[in-house]
mmCIF file of C-alpha atoms in Angstrom:
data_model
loop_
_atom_site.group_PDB
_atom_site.id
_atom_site.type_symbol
_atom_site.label_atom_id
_atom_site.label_comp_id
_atom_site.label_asym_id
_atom_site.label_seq_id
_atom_site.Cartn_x
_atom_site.Cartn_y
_atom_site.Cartn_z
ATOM 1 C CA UNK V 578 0.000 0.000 0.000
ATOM 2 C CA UNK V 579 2.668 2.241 0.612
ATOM 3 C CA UNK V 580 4.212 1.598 -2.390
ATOM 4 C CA UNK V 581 1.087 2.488 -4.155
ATOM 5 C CA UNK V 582 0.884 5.800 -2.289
ATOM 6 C CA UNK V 583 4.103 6.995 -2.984
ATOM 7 C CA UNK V 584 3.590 6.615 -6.828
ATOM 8 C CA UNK V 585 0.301 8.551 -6.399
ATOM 9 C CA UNK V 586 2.472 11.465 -4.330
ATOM 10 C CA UNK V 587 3.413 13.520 -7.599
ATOM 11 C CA UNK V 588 -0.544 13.523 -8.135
ATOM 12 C CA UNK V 589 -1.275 14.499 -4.904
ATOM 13 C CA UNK V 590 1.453 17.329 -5.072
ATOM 14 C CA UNK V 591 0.334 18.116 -8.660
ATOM 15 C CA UNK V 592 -3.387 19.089 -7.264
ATOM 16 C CA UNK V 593 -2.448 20.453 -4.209
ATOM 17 C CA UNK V 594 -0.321 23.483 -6.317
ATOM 18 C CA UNK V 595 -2.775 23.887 -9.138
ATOM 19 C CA UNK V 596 -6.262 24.176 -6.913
ATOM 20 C CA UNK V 597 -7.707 26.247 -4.781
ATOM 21 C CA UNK V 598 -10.482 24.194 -4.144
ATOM 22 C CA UNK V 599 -9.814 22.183 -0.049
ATOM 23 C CA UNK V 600 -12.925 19.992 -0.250
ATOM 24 C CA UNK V 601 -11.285 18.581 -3.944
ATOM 25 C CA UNK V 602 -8.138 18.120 -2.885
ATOM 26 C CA UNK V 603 -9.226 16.341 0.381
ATOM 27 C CA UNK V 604 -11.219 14.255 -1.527
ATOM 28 C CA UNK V 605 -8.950 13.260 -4.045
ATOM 29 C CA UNK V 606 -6.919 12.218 -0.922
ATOM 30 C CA UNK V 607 -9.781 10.030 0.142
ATOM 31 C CA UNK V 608 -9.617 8.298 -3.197
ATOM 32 C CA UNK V 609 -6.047 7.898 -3.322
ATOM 33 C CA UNK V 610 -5.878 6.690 -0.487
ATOM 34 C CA UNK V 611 -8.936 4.086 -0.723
ATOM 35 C CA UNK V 612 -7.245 3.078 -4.052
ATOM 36 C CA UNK V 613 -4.220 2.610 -2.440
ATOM 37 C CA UNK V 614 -5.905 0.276 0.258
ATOM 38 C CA UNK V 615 -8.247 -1.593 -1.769
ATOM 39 C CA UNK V 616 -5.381 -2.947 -3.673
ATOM 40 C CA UNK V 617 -3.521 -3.499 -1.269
ATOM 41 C CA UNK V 618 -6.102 -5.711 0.554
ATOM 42 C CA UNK V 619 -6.822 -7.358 -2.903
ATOM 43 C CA UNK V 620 -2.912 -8.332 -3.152
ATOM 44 C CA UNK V 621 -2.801 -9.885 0.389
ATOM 45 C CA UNK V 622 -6.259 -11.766 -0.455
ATOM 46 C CA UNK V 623 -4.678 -13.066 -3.739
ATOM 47 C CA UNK V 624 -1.540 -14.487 -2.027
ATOM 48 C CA UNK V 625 -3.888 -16.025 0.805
ATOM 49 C CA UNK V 626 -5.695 -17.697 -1.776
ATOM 50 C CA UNK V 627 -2.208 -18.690 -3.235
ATOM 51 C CA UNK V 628 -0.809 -20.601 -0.205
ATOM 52 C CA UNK V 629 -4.106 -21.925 0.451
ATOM 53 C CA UNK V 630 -4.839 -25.393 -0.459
ATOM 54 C CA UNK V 631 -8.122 -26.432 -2.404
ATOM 55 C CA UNK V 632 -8.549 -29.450 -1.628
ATOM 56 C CA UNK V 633 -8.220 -29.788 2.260
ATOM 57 C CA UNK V 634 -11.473 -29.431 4.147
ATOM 58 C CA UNK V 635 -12.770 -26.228 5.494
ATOM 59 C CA UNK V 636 -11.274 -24.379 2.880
ATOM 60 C CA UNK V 637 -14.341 -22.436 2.390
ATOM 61 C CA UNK V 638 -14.922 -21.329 5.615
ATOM 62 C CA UNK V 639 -11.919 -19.818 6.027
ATOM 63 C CA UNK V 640 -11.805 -18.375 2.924
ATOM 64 C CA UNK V 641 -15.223 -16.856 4.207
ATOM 65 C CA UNK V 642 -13.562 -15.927 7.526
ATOM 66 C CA UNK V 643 -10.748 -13.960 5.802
ATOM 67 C CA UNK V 644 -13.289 -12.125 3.491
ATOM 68 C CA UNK V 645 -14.583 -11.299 7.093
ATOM 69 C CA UNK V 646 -11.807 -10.061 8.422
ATOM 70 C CA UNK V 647 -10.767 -8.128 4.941
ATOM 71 C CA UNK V 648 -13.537 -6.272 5.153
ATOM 72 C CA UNK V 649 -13.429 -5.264 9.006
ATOM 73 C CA UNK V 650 -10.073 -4.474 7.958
ATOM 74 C CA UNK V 651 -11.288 -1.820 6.054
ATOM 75 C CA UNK V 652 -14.026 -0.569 7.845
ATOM 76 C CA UNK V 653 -12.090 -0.215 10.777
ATOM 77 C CA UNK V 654 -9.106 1.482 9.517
ATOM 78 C CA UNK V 655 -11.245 4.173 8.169
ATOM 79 C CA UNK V 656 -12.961 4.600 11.058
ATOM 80 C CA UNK V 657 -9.195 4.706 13.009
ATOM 81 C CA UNK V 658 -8.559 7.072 10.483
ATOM 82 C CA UNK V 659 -10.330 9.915 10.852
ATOM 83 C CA UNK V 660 -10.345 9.388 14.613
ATOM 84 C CA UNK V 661 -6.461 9.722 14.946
ATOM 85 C CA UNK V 662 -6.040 12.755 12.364
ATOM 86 C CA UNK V 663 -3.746 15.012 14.136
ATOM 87 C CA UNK V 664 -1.850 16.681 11.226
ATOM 88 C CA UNK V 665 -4.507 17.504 9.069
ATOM 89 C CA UNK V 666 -6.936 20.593 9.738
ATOM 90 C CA UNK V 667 -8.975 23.082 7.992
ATOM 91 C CA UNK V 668 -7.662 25.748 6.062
ATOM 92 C CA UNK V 669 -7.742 28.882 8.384
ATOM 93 C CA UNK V 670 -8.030 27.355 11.201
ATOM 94 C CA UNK V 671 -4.957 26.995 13.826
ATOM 95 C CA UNK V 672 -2.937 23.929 14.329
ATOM 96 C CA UNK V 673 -4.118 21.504 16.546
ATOM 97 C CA UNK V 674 -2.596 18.256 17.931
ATOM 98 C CA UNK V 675 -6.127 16.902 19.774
ATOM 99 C CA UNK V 676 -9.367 18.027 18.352
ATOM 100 C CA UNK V 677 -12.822 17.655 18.659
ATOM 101 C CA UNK V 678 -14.013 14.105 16.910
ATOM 102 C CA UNK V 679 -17.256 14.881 14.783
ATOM 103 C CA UNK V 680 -18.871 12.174 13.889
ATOM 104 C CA UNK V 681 -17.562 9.475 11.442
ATOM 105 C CA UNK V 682 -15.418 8.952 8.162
ATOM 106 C CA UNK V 683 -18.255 7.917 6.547
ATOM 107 C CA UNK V 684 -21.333 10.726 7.767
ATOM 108 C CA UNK V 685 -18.423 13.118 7.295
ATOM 109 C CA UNK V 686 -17.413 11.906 3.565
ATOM 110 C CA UNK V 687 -21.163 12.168 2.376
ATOM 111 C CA UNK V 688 -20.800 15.952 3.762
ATOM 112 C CA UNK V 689 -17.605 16.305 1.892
ATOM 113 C CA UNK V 690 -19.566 15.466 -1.349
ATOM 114 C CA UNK V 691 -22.556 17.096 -1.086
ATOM 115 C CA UNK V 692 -20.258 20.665 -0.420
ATOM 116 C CA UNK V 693 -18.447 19.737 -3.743
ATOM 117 C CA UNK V 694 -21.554 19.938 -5.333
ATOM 118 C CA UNK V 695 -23.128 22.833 -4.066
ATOM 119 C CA UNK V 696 -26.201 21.075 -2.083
ATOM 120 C CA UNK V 697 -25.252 22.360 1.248
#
């Protein structure tokens, strides 16, 4: 994943000179970084799947098990995510080590879109 993300850094650095625009540039993060993730995840499923034998029993249920877990993965990291942000703020606003958690990734990501858009 990391790998993924530093090949993505001149297009982060790209947007980040060339817009004004926080909410974009925030979200492209988001993407980036879900990009970066989601293949990431799909790389470590593929070389599960790899080792794994076929033919031995309960194969499928803990093929199921690390789908599970995959996906908690995710859901959880986002979540972990956007709780432990320290370093990245608002525009305008001061620098801030703690802040106030408001709501989730995920209620918060919605909002993100809808101000790209205009609807709020």
């Amino acid at each position: 994943m990391s790998a993924i993300l530093f090949g993505f850094a001149p297009v982060s650095l790209f947007f980040l000179l060339s817009t004004q625009s926080y909410e974009f540039f925030l979200l492209l993060n988001v993407a980036i970084m879900g990009l970066s993730g989601l293949l990431g995840i799909k790389f470590f499923y593929d070389g599960m799947q790899l080792m794994a034998e076929p033919e031995i029993p309960g194969q499928e249920t803990r093929t199921k098990l690390l789908q599970f877990w995959l996906f908690l993965y995710a859901f959880v990291g986002t979540q972990m995510a956007w709780t432990l942000r320290p370093f990245f703020g608002f525009p305008g606003e001061e620098f801030q080590i703690f802040r106030q958690i408001e709501g989730n990734f995920y209620l918060n990501l919605i909002y993100l879109i809808w101000r790209i858009f205009g609807w709020s």
